[in-house]
Amino acid sequence: MTALFLELINRSISVTWLLLAVFLLRFILKKMPKRINGVLWLLVAVRLLCPFSVESIFSLIPSAETVPADIMTMAEPQIHSGVSSLNYHVNPVIEETFAPTTGASVNPLQIWIPVLAVVWCVGLFAMLLYAILGGIRLMQKVKTAVCLSGNVYQSEFVTSPFVFGFVKPKVYLPYSLTGQELSYVIAHEQSHIRRKDHVWKMMGFCVLALYWYHPLLWVAYLLFCRDMELACDERVIKDLGREERADYTQTLLSCSTKQRGLAVCPLAFGEVGVKERVKHALNYKKPAFWLILLAVLACIVVAVCFLTNPKSAKNPLKVPELNMIALEELPADYSLEQAKKDGCVVMEDGDVSCGQETWEEFYKTTKKGKAAAVRVVHYYTLGDPERYAPELYEQRKKEYPKMFVMDLTYDGVTYRTYHFEEGKENVYEYPYLMRYEWTPDSSNATFDYEILYVATDDNQVTWDDIYRGMLSSYSHTYVPRHETVYTDYIYTDTTPTVAPSSEQRGNGPTLPEPTVAPSSEQRGKGPILPEQTKN
């Protein structure tokens, strides 16, 4: 049941964009034939009920699956709305609220989603029960109705005309209607029957019952009912003169005084939107051919753009194997010199020292959409002891030098980083590999600018966003999940023999020592700054 519930949630999110388009089109093309509006509402029903959808480059739906099917088992649950700014603000809240805690026996979403699915079922059954009870109540009221002619009946218990029935619908009228007023009402209700509105309205209610939690669908259902009435009005008055139209509107007004509020009843047609219908009837003009053509073209455009899904990512390619020792088989004494001999891309204290051409070839290959793989080594030393407070230097000197080895692959769709820690492989996936250039704002900097490559979830994030996320004063600034995988200082005047200190680099970011498997906090808020050194 949870799988069905998530599928309906994704469909209701996708249809939101179609609903907004329909609302806008109804407003822009007010004078188009109202029967065209019925076509637009049919497109909405198709989007909600059709179990499949074709893909198209013309699709304006940002994402066909906003809520992943496996979100209940995700260590870091996220949505993929297709709107970067929305993901940017919503995902951190979802991760903070629903990410499983260490040692927890169950993911919070494994509790919440089934509970919400049960609530959805209760709402669905309540809506259907309302429809059934409403039908039974109407059957009791009209069981003593007297046939006037054909399928037209009159009853003292009926206060407003309506059509009731599914297979053999009948028109039920109050005894108060006589003369010309009676003929107008019968013509209107028979028009409903010829258009099969009693079927369409019941189907519309069933769709509403299925998606009762979607507020825009309630608005859509009411507009659908109103358009249905307006279409029937047009069918009746298209051949009437101005005086006859005035008489028709007077009939609408007289019936509205006895309205029974059946706007959401699936089995009966109450009088809805009387003010709009009167105005429409008095000002009705047969639509010009160009307007009908424009309306038809608009429906075609809406169908192409909103009934199709965006093109999904292409099938993954086979990643070439690295001609190196597997990560899990690297010896404990694997050295920096051996890494260089093996052809790794090596960065020493944040500056590339070997394999620059290898990296550039990897990046160019991935930008062409081809599969590629590279091994990246980050090597860190403490550097000049004078840069540290004595206590801190003594505390940390036994830990250095440090070396971290990582494989980075691309299969034509996804970038993956592979780390090994204590014999356990950790794999992280990112859709984007971004290239940044950062220029220091300090005159003490010994380099002109820095090139950084960052694997990230968001191709809209800037390096300034990432940098702000590293600063304590911006600790509440959300930065998408990311890893800095490559850095290179660019010099023009001098080439230092050692990597520049944080003071020499300027007031910009000091790149971290990447852990073997970054924590969710580290990957969510970007690199962690090193401990404070003395000036």
Short mmCIF file of C-alpha atoms in Angstrom, two decimals:
data_model
loop_
_atom_site.label_atom_id
_atom_site.label_comp_id
_atom_site.label_asym_id
_atom_site.label_seq_id
_atom_site.Cartn_x
_atom_site.Cartn_y
_atom_site.Cartn_z
CA MET A 1 0.00 0.00 0.00
CA THR A 2 2.90 2.37 0.73
CA ALA A 3 4.24 1.89 -2.81
CA LEU A 4 0.83 2.87 -4.25
CA PHE A 5 0.64 5.83 -1.89
CA LEU A 6 4.07 7.13 -2.96
CA GLU A 7 3.12 6.67 -6.61
CA LEU A 8 -0.04 8.76 -6.09
CA ILE A 9 1.98 11.40 -4.25
CA ASN A 10 4.35 11.69 -7.21
CA ARG A 11 1.45 11.91 -9.66
CA SER A 12 -0.26 14.59 -7.59
CA ILE A 13 2.97 16.61 -7.51
CA SER A 14 3.39 16.28 -11.28
CA VAL A 15 -0.22 17.25 -11.96
CA THR A 16 0.22 20.46 -9.96
CA TRP A 17 2.15 21.97 -12.86
CA LEU A 18 -0.59 20.94 -15.29
CA LEU A 19 -3.28 22.41 -13.03
CA LEU A 20 -1.46 25.74 -12.88
CA ALA A 21 -1.24 25.73 -16.68
CA VAL A 22 -4.98 24.96 -17.00
CA PHE A 23 -5.90 27.70 -14.52
CA LEU A 24 -3.77 30.18 -16.46
CA LEU A 25 -5.17 29.11 -19.82
CA ARG A 26 -8.79 29.40 -18.61
CA PHE A 27 -8.01 32.95 -17.47
CA ILE A 28 -6.25 34.00 -20.69
CA LEU A 29 -8.75 32.41 -23.08
CA LYS A 30 -11.95 33.41 -21.31
CA LYS A 31 -13.87 33.65 -24.56
CA MET A 32 -12.98 30.23 -25.90
CA PRO A 33 -15.82 27.69 -26.14
CA LYS A 34 -16.46 26.17 -22.73
CA ARG A 35 -16.49 22.68 -24.18
CA ILE A 36 -12.74 23.19 -24.76
CA ASN A 37 -12.36 23.54 -21.01
CA GLY A 38 -13.68 20.01 -20.75
CA VAL A 39 -10.75 18.84 -22.86
CA LEU A 40 -8.34 20.54 -20.46
CA TRP A 41 -9.93 18.79 -17.47
CA LEU A 42 -9.69 15.50 -19.37
CA LEU A 43 -5.92 16.06 -19.67
CA VAL A 44 -5.77 16.48 -15.90
CA ALA A 45 -7.59 13.17 -15.40
CA VAL A 46 -5.26 11.40 -17.83
CA ARG A 47 -2.21 12.71 -15.96
CA LEU A 48 -3.63 11.46 -12.66
CA LEU A 49 -4.92 8.07 -13.78
CA CYS A 50 -2.64 6.88 -16.56
CA PRO A 51 -0.12 4.37 -15.11
CA PHE A 52 2.57 5.37 -17.61
CA SER A 53 3.79 8.42 -19.48
CA VAL A 54 6.05 8.90 -22.47
CA GLU A 55 9.21 10.99 -22.22
CA SER A 56 9.68 14.14 -24.23
CA ILE A 57 12.23 16.92 -24.57
CA PHE A 58 9.26 19.32 -24.58
CA SER A 59 8.05 18.25 -21.14
CA LEU A 60 7.70 21.10 -18.63
CA ILE A 61 7.28 18.73 -15.69
CA PRO A 62 10.45 19.27 -13.60
CA SER A 63 10.50 15.75 -12.16
CA ALA A 64 8.40 12.64 -12.72
CA GLU A 65 9.45 11.16 -9.37
CA THR A 66 9.87 13.86 -6.75
CA VAL A 67 9.67 11.38 -3.88
CA PRO A 68 12.03 8.43 -4.50
CA ALA A 69 10.47 4.99 -4.20
CA ASP A 70 13.19 3.99 -1.71
CA ILE A 71 12.98 7.11 0.45
CA MET A 72 11.92 5.03 3.48
CA THR A 73 15.26 3.22 3.55
CA MET A 74 17.53 6.17 2.70
CA ALA A 75 20.20 7.05 5.23
CA GLU A 76 19.78 10.67 4.15
CA PRO A 77 16.23 11.02 2.76
CA GLN A 78 15.88 13.61 0.02
CA ILE A 79 13.40 14.66 -2.63
CA HIS A 80 14.24 15.34 -6.26
CA SER A 81 11.74 17.98 -7.33
CA GLY A 82 13.70 19.06 -10.38
CA VAL A 83 13.79 22.60 -8.97
CA SER A 84 17.23 23.23 -7.48
CA SER A 85 16.16 26.10 -5.22
CA LEU A 86 13.35 24.00 -3.76
CA ASN A 87 15.67 21.05 -3.13
CA TYR A 88 18.16 23.48 -1.62
CA HIS A 89 15.73 24.62 1.08
CA VAL A 90 13.60 21.50 1.62
CA ASN A 91 16.17 18.70 1.66
CA PRO A 92 18.09 19.89 4.74
CA VAL A 93 14.83 20.00 6.69
CA ILE A 94 13.93 16.48 5.54
CA GLU A 95 17.40 15.16 6.36
CA GLU A 96 17.43 16.77 9.79
CA THR A 97 13.93 15.59 10.66
CA PHE A 98 13.78 12.10 9.17
CA ALA A 99 17.37 10.83 8.91
CA PRO A 100 17.75 7.69 11.07
CA THR A 101 19.84 8.10 14.19
CA THR A 102 22.82 5.89 14.92
CA GLY A 103 21.71 2.59 16.38
CA ALA A 104 18.05 3.12 15.48
CA SER A 105 16.22 -0.07 14.54
CA VAL A 106 13.94 1.64 12.02
CA ASN A 107 14.00 4.65 9.73
CA PRO A 108 11.47 7.32 10.88
CA LEU A 109 9.95 7.41 7.41
CA GLN A 110 9.25 3.68 7.68
CA ILE A 111 6.77 4.69 10.37
CA TRP A 112 5.44 7.96 9.01
CA ILE A 113 4.75 6.93 5.41
CA PRO A 114 2.65 3.84 6.32
CA VAL A 115 0.72 5.99 8.80
CA LEU A 116 0.04 8.60 6.12
CA ALA A 117 -0.99 5.82 3.73
CA VAL A 118 -3.59 4.68 6.26
CA VAL A 119 -4.86 8.26 6.63
CA TRP A 120 -5.14 8.46 2.84
CA CYS A 121 -7.19 5.24 2.79
CA VAL A 122 -9.51 6.57 5.48
CA GLY A 123 -10.06 9.76 3.48
CA LEU A 124 -10.70 7.77 0.29
CA PHE A 125 -13.30 5.55 1.93
CA ALA A 126 -14.94 8.58 3.56
CA MET A 127 -15.34 10.27 0.19
CA LEU A 128 -16.76 7.13 -1.42
CA LEU A 129 -19.11 6.62 1.52
CA TYR A 130 -20.32 10.19 1.11
CA ALA A 131 -21.06 9.52 -2.56
CA ILE A 132 -22.90 6.28 -1.81
CA LEU A 133 -24.99 7.78 1.00
CA GLY A 134 -25.77 10.81 -1.17
CA GLY A 135 -26.98 8.50 -3.94
CA ILE A 136 -29.14 6.49 -1.57
CA ARG A 137 -30.66 9.66 -0.12
CA LEU A 138 -31.54 10.91 -3.60
CA MET A 139 -33.04 7.55 -4.55
CA GLN A 140 -35.33 7.77 -1.55
CA LYS A 141 -36.44 11.27 -2.51
CA VAL A 142 -37.28 10.49 -6.14
CA LYS A 143 -38.80 7.04 -5.77
CA THR A 144 -42.30 8.57 -5.84
CA ALA A 145 -41.54 10.87 -8.81
CA VAL A 146 -44.10 11.02 -11.60
CA CYS A 147 -43.11 10.74 -15.26
CA LEU A 148 -43.80 13.94 -17.19
CA SER A 149 -42.56 12.69 -20.56
CA GLY A 150 -39.82 10.32 -21.67
CA ASN A 151 -37.02 10.47 -19.13
CA VAL A 152 -38.32 13.64 -17.43
CA TYR A 153 -39.87 13.22 -13.96
CA GLN A 154 -41.42 15.55 -11.41
CA SER A 155 -41.48 15.19 -7.64
CA GLU A 156 -42.71 17.24 -4.71
CA PHE A 157 -39.47 16.39 -2.88
CA VAL A 158 -37.30 17.97 -5.57
CA THR A 159 -36.57 21.68 -5.08
CA SER A 160 -34.04 22.18 -7.90
CA PRO A 161 -33.66 20.37 -11.25
CA PHE A 162 -30.95 17.76 -11.63
CA VAL A 163 -29.96 14.65 -13.55
CA PHE A 164 -29.73 11.41 -11.61
CA GLY A 165 -28.64 7.99 -12.77
CA PHE A 166 -25.72 6.38 -14.52
CA VAL A 167 -26.85 3.81 -17.11
CA LYS A 168 -30.29 5.35 -17.75
CA PRO A 169 -30.12 8.90 -16.41
CA LYS A 170 -33.36 10.76 -15.75
CA VAL A 171 -34.19 14.43 -15.35
CA TYR A 172 -35.94 15.30 -12.08
CA LEU A 173 -37.83 18.60 -11.80
CA PRO A 174 -39.86 20.39 -9.13
CA TYR A 175 -43.59 20.96 -9.78
CA SER A 176 -43.03 24.72 -9.55
CA LEU A 177 -41.52 24.88 -13.05
CA THR A 178 -44.02 25.63 -15.83
CA GLY A 179 -44.25 27.07 -19.32
CA GLN A 180 -41.18 28.51 -21.00
CA GLU A 181 -39.18 28.13 -17.80
CA LEU A 182 -39.84 24.38 -17.88
CA SER A 183 -38.73 24.03 -21.50
CA TYR A 184 -35.45 25.87 -20.83
CA VAL A 185 -34.64 23.67 -17.83
CA ILE A 186 -35.46 20.47 -19.73
CA ALA A 187 -33.30 21.58 -22.67
CA HIS A 188 -30.42 22.31 -20.28
CA GLU A 189 -30.65 18.99 -18.43
CA GLN A 190 -31.09 16.98 -21.63
CA SER A 191 -27.95 18.68 -22.89
CA HIS A 192 -26.15 17.26 -19.85
CA ILE A 193 -27.34 13.78 -20.76
CA ARG A 194 -26.33 14.08 -24.43
CA ARG A 195 -22.86 15.23 -23.36
CA LYS A 196 -22.62 12.29 -20.91
CA ASP A 197 -21.98 14.78 -18.13
CA HIS A 198 -23.51 12.44 -15.56
CA VAL A 199 -20.68 10.01 -16.36
CA TRP A 200 -17.92 12.62 -16.49
CA LYS A 201 -18.97 14.19 -13.22
CA MET A 202 -19.02 10.87 -11.43
CA MET A 203 -15.55 10.08 -12.80
CA GLY A 204 -14.35 13.51 -11.71
CA PHE A 205 -15.59 12.88 -8.20
CA CYS A 206 -13.86 9.51 -8.09
CA VAL A 207 -10.58 11.18 -9.10
CA LEU A 208 -11.11 13.78 -6.39
CA ALA A 209 -11.73 11.01 -3.87
CA LEU A 210 -8.48 9.32 -4.87
CA TYR A 211 -6.51 12.55 -4.47
CA TRP A 212 -8.58 14.17 -1.74
CA TYR A 213 -5.46 15.52 0.00
CA HIS A 214 -4.55 17.80 -2.94
CA PRO A 215 -6.08 21.28 -2.37
CA LEU A 216 -5.75 22.39 -6.00
CA LEU A 217 -7.81 19.39 -7.14
CA TRP A 218 -10.74 20.61 -5.03
CA VAL A 219 -10.50 23.94 -6.84
CA ALA A 220 -10.21 22.08 -10.14
CA TYR A 221 -13.30 19.97 -9.41
CA LEU A 222 -15.42 23.05 -8.65
CA LEU A 223 -14.20 24.76 -11.83
CA PHE A 224 -14.87 21.54 -13.76
CA CYS A 225 -18.48 21.53 -12.54
CA ARG A 226 -18.85 25.19 -13.43
CA ASP A 227 -17.43 24.68 -16.92
CA MET A 228 -19.81 21.78 -17.40
CA GLU A 229 -22.79 24.03 -16.66
CA LEU A 230 -21.45 26.81 -18.88
CA ALA A 231 -20.97 24.39 -21.77
CA CYS A 232 -24.57 23.25 -21.48
CA ASP A 233 -25.73 26.86 -21.31
CA GLU A 234 -23.85 27.59 -24.53
CA ARG A 235 -25.46 24.60 -26.20
CA VAL A 236 -28.94 25.80 -25.27
CA ILE A 237 -28.58 29.54 -25.99
CA LYS A 238 -26.48 29.41 -29.17
CA ASP A 239 -29.62 29.68 -31.35
CA LEU A 240 -31.67 31.94 -29.02
CA GLY A 241 -32.33 35.64 -29.56
CA ARG A 242 -31.43 38.31 -27.03
CA GLU A 243 -34.90 38.39 -25.42
CA GLU A 244 -34.99 34.61 -25.15
CA ARG A 245 -31.57 34.66 -23.52
CA ALA A 246 -32.91 37.13 -20.97
CA ASP A 247 -35.76 34.72 -20.22
CA TYR A 248 -33.21 31.90 -19.90
CA THR A 249 -31.15 33.87 -17.40
CA GLN A 250 -34.30 34.60 -15.43
CA THR A 251 -34.86 30.86 -15.22
CA LEU A 252 -31.32 30.43 -13.89
CA LEU A 253 -32.01 33.02 -11.22
CA SER A 254 -35.26 31.40 -10.18
CA CYS A 255 -33.59 28.01 -9.86
CA SER A 256 -30.68 29.44 -7.91
CA THR A 257 -32.99 30.58 -5.16
CA LYS A 258 -33.71 26.89 -4.52
CA GLN A 259 -30.09 25.73 -4.76
CA ARG A 260 -29.38 22.67 -2.64
CA GLY A 261 -25.57 22.86 -2.59
CA LEU A 262 -24.84 19.80 -4.72
CA ALA A 263 -21.61 21.18 -6.19
CA VAL A 264 -19.54 18.25 -4.94
CA CYS A 265 -22.15 15.54 -5.24
CA PRO A 266 -21.10 12.98 -7.86
CA LEU A 267 -24.63 12.01 -8.89
CA ALA A 268 -26.61 15.22 -9.21
CA PHE A 269 -26.31 18.55 -11.04
CA GLY A 270 -27.00 21.55 -8.84
CA GLU A 271 -26.93 25.09 -10.14
CA VAL A 272 -23.39 26.41 -9.63
CA GLY A 273 -21.79 29.74 -10.51
CA VAL A 274 -25.15 31.35 -11.29
CA LYS A 275 -23.77 34.91 -11.40
CA GLU A 276 -21.12 33.94 -13.94
CA ARG A 277 -23.60 31.88 -15.96
CA VAL A 278 -26.09 34.76 -16.18
CA LYS A 279 -23.38 37.16 -17.30
CA HIS A 280 -22.07 34.63 -19.79
CA ALA A 281 -25.52 33.96 -21.24
CA LEU A 282 -26.36 37.64 -21.71
CA ASN A 283 -23.03 38.42 -23.38
CA TYR A 284 -22.66 35.21 -25.37
CA LYS A 285 -21.36 35.44 -28.91
CA LYS A 286 -20.51 32.59 -31.17
CA PRO A 287 -16.72 32.19 -31.05
CA ALA A 288 -14.76 33.06 -34.17
CA PHE A 289 -13.02 30.29 -36.06
CA TRP A 290 -9.57 31.63 -35.16
CA LEU A 291 -10.44 31.50 -31.47
CA ILE A 292 -11.54 27.87 -31.73
CA LEU A 293 -8.34 27.07 -33.62
CA LEU A 294 -6.25 28.86 -31.00
CA ALA A 295 -8.00 26.93 -28.21
CA VAL A 296 -7.37 23.59 -29.94
CA LEU A 297 -3.69 24.44 -30.46
CA ALA A 298 -3.44 25.46 -26.80
CA CYS A 299 -4.81 22.07 -25.74
CA ILE A 300 -2.27 20.30 -27.95
CA VAL A 301 0.60 22.32 -26.48
CA VAL A 302 -0.58 21.64 -22.93
CA ALA A 303 -0.85 17.91 -23.68
CA VAL A 304 2.65 17.73 -25.16
CA CYS A 305 4.25 19.77 -22.37
CA PHE A 306 2.42 18.40 -19.33
CA LEU A 307 1.30 14.85 -20.19
CA THR A 308 4.89 13.82 -20.94
CA ASN A 309 7.74 13.27 -18.52
CA PRO A 310 11.17 14.86 -18.80
CA LYS A 311 13.84 12.81 -20.48
CA SER A 312 15.36 10.48 -17.90
CA ALA A 313 19.05 10.01 -17.56
CA LYS A 314 20.58 7.74 -20.13
CA ASN A 315 21.56 4.21 -19.22
CA PRO A 316 24.81 3.94 -17.26
CA LEU A 317 27.94 3.01 -19.18
CA LYS A 318 30.52 0.46 -18.14
CA VAL A 319 33.23 2.19 -16.13
CA PRO A 320 36.78 1.27 -17.24
CA GLU A 321 38.81 -0.53 -14.60
CA LEU A 322 41.81 1.22 -13.12
CA ASN A 323 45.08 -0.59 -13.79
CA MET A 324 45.96 -0.34 -10.12
CA ILE A 325 45.70 -2.30 -6.91
CA ALA A 326 42.11 -2.36 -5.64
CA LEU A 327 41.44 0.08 -2.81
CA GLU A 328 40.67 -2.70 -0.35
CA GLU A 329 43.98 -4.38 -1.17
CA LEU A 330 46.26 -1.37 -0.64
CA PRO A 331 49.00 -2.19 1.88
CA ALA A 332 49.13 -0.30 5.15
CA ASP A 333 52.52 1.16 4.18
CA TYR A 334 51.34 2.43 0.80
CA SER A 335 53.53 5.49 0.21
CA LEU A 336 53.29 8.80 -1.57
CA GLU A 337 56.08 7.81 -3.95
CA GLN A 338 54.28 4.59 -4.87
CA ALA A 339 51.06 6.51 -5.50
CA LYS A 340 52.90 8.75 -7.96
CA LYS A 341 54.44 5.74 -9.68
CA ASP A 342 50.99 4.14 -9.99
CA GLY A 343 49.72 7.15 -11.92
CA CYS A 344 47.44 8.58 -9.22
CA VAL A 345 46.40 12.22 -9.16
CA VAL A 346 48.26 13.45 -6.08
CA MET A 347 47.64 16.60 -4.06
CA GLU A 348 50.11 17.53 -1.36
CA ASP A 349 48.74 19.92 1.25
CA GLY A 350 45.94 20.89 -1.12
CA ASP A 351 48.07 21.51 -4.22
CA VAL A 352 48.35 19.06 -7.11
CA SER A 353 51.87 17.67 -7.43
CA CYS A 354 51.36 14.75 -9.80
CA GLY A 355 48.82 13.57 -12.37
CA GLN A 356 47.51 16.94 -13.53
CA GLU A 357 47.26 15.72 -17.12
CA THR A 358 45.52 12.55 -15.93
CA TRP A 359 42.94 14.66 -14.13
CA GLU A 360 42.35 16.96 -17.08
CA GLU A 361 41.84 13.94 -19.34
CA PHE A 362 39.36 12.46 -16.84
CA TYR A 363 37.39 15.72 -16.67
CA LYS A 364 37.28 16.20 -20.44
CA THR A 365 36.15 12.60 -20.93
CA THR A 366 33.29 12.93 -18.45
CA LYS A 367 32.14 16.20 -19.99
CA LYS A 368 31.72 14.33 -23.26
CA GLY A 369 29.38 11.91 -21.48
CA LYS A 370 31.86 9.04 -21.60
CA ALA A 371 32.68 6.72 -18.70
CA ALA A 372 35.98 7.28 -16.89
CA ALA A 373 37.79 6.51 -13.65
CA VAL A 374 40.67 8.07 -11.75
CA ARG A 375 42.40 7.53 -8.40
CA VAL A 376 42.94 10.62 -6.27
CA VAL A 377 45.37 10.84 -3.35
CA HIS A 378 45.29 13.61 -0.74
CA TYR A 379 48.56 13.91 1.23
CA TYR A 380 48.83 16.20 4.23
CA THR A 381 51.70 17.37 6.43
CA LEU A 382 51.76 19.77 9.32
CA GLY A 383 54.25 21.99 7.50
CA ASP A 384 56.20 24.65 9.37
CA PRO A 385 55.95 24.12 13.18
CA GLU A 386 56.05 27.90 13.62
CA ARG A 387 52.55 28.08 12.17
CA TYR A 388 51.09 26.27 15.18
CA ALA A 389 50.82 26.80 18.87
CA PRO A 390 53.40 24.54 20.59
CA GLU A 391 50.79 22.49 22.43
CA LEU A 392 48.77 21.90 19.29
CA TYR A 393 51.86 20.95 17.29
CA GLU A 394 52.97 18.39 19.89
CA GLN A 395 49.46 17.01 20.05
CA ARG A 396 49.12 16.49 16.30
CA LYS A 397 52.63 15.78 14.99
CA LYS A 398 52.30 12.03 15.64
CA GLU A 399 49.27 11.93 13.34
CA TYR A 400 51.14 13.29 10.33
CA PRO A 401 51.82 12.89 7.50
CA LYS A 402 48.39 11.58 6.48
CA MET A 403 47.36 10.10 3.17
CA PHE A 404 43.86 9.42 1.93
CA VAL A 405 43.14 7.44 -1.23
CA MET A 406 39.89 7.71 -3.16
CA ASP A 407 38.58 6.36 -6.47
CA LEU A 408 36.37 8.68 -8.50
CA THR A 409 34.28 7.18 -11.34
CA TYR A 410 31.72 8.37 -13.86
CA ASP A 411 29.36 6.04 -15.72
CA GLY A 412 27.83 8.61 -18.05
CA VAL A 413 25.13 9.43 -15.50
CA THR A 414 26.55 9.55 -11.98
CA TYR A 415 29.84 10.43 -10.30
CA ARG A 416 30.82 8.08 -7.48
CA THR A 417 33.50 8.39 -4.84
CA TYR A 418 34.85 5.21 -3.22
CA HIS A 419 36.57 5.27 0.16
CA PHE A 420 37.77 2.49 2.45
CA GLU A 421 37.80 2.90 6.21
CA GLU A 422 38.56 0.07 8.64
CA GLY A 423 37.91 -2.48 5.90
CA LYS A 424 34.51 -1.02 5.00
CA GLU A 425 33.79 0.47 1.59
CA ASN A 426 31.83 3.72 1.50
CA VAL A 427 30.35 4.90 -1.77
CA TYR A 428 28.76 8.30 -2.37
CA GLU A 429 26.91 9.37 -5.51
CA TYR A 430 26.67 12.81 -7.06
CA PRO A 431 25.04 13.93 -10.31
CA TYR A 432 27.46 16.80 -10.94
CA LEU A 433 31.19 17.57 -10.94
CA MET A 434 31.62 21.34 -10.79
CA ARG A 435 34.74 23.36 -11.60
CA TYR A 436 35.40 26.57 -9.66
CA GLU A 437 38.07 29.25 -9.74
CA TRP A 438 38.69 31.21 -6.56
CA THR A 439 40.83 34.34 -6.30
CA PRO A 440 42.23 35.32 -2.87
CA ASP A 441 41.42 38.77 -1.57
CA SER A 442 44.64 39.20 0.42
CA SER A 443 47.83 40.89 -0.73
CA ASN A 444 49.81 38.28 1.23
CA ALA A 445 48.67 35.46 -1.04
CA THR A 446 51.54 33.79 -2.96
CA PHE A 447 49.30 32.44 -5.72
CA ASP A 448 47.01 34.13 -8.20
CA TYR A 449 43.98 31.85 -7.97
CA GLU A 450 42.91 28.35 -7.05
CA ILE A 451 41.11 25.77 -9.20
CA LEU A 452 38.72 23.44 -7.38
CA TYR A 453 36.64 20.51 -8.60
CA VAL A 454 33.68 19.59 -6.39
CA ALA A 455 31.29 16.64 -6.69
CA THR A 456 27.87 17.91 -5.64
CA ASP A 457 24.12 17.33 -5.69
CA ASP A 458 23.34 20.82 -7.01
CA ASN A 459 24.73 22.35 -10.17
CA GLN A 460 23.52 25.79 -9.06
CA VAL A 461 25.70 25.99 -5.96
CA THR A 462 28.63 28.41 -6.14
CA TRP A 463 31.99 28.23 -4.42
CA ASP A 464 30.95 31.25 -2.34
CA ASP A 465 27.97 29.20 -1.12
CA ILE A 466 30.29 26.37 -0.12
CA TYR A 467 32.77 28.74 1.49
CA ARG A 468 30.05 30.45 3.54
CA GLY A 469 28.89 27.03 4.69
CA MET A 470 32.38 26.36 6.10
CA LEU A 471 32.47 29.49 8.24
CA SER A 472 31.21 29.37 11.80
CA SER A 473 29.35 32.68 11.32
CA TYR A 474 27.37 30.96 8.56
CA SER A 475 26.88 27.68 10.40
CA HIS A 476 23.17 27.65 9.63
CA THR A 477 23.68 28.21 5.92
CA TYR A 478 22.72 25.08 4.02
CA VAL A 479 25.18 23.83 1.41
CA PRO A 480 24.24 20.85 -0.77
CA ARG A 481 26.00 17.54 -0.14
CA HIS A 482 29.42 17.71 -1.79
CA GLU A 483 33.04 16.60 -1.78
CA THR A 484 36.05 18.62 -2.92
CA VAL A 485 38.03 16.09 -4.96
CA TYR A 486 40.72 18.18 -6.67
CA THR A 487 42.53 21.45 -5.93
CA ASP A 488 45.34 23.28 -7.68
CA TYR A 489 47.07 26.58 -6.90
CA ILE A 490 47.94 28.67 -9.96
CA TYR A 491 51.10 30.80 -9.75
CA THR A 492 52.39 33.32 -12.26
CA ASP A 493 55.28 35.11 -10.54
CA THR A 494 56.85 32.55 -8.25
CA THR A 495 56.46 28.88 -7.64
CA PRO A 496 56.77 28.06 -3.93
CA THR A 497 58.49 24.87 -2.91
CA VAL A 498 55.85 24.21 -0.25
CA ALA A 499 52.13 24.78 -0.18
CA PRO A 500 51.21 28.28 1.05
CA SER A 501 50.08 28.82 4.61
CA SER A 502 46.56 29.95 5.37
CA GLU A 503 47.87 33.50 5.91
CA GLN A 504 49.69 33.46 2.56
CA ARG A 505 46.65 32.10 0.77
CA GLY A 506 44.54 35.04 1.96
CA ASN A 507 41.14 35.15 3.59
CA GLY A 508 39.72 32.34 1.53
CA PRO A 509 38.97 28.76 2.49
CA THR A 510 41.59 26.42 3.82
CA LEU A 511 40.79 23.06 2.28
CA PRO A 512 40.22 20.22 4.72
CA GLU A 513 41.83 16.90 5.12
CA PRO A 514 39.17 14.67 3.52
CA THR A 515 38.18 11.82 5.72
CA VAL A 516 38.04 8.35 4.26
CA ALA A 517 34.26 8.34 4.53
CA PRO A 518 32.89 11.84 5.19
CA SER A 519 30.06 12.03 7.67
CA SER A 520 26.65 13.25 6.63
CA GLU A 521 27.30 16.56 8.39
CA GLN A 522 30.61 16.99 6.59
CA ARG A 523 29.10 16.11 3.23
CA GLY A 524 26.03 18.26 3.89
CA LYS A 525 27.79 21.46 4.95
CA GLY A 526 30.97 21.16 2.96
CA PRO A 527 34.60 20.87 3.99
CA ILE A 528 35.52 21.16 7.67
CA LEU A 529 38.04 23.84 8.48
CA PRO A 530 41.25 22.75 10.23
CA GLU A 531 41.92 23.68 13.82
CA GLN A 532 42.92 27.26 14.44
CA THR A 533 46.64 27.96 14.01
CA LYS A 534 48.48 30.85 15.52
CA ASN A 535 49.42 33.84 13.39
#
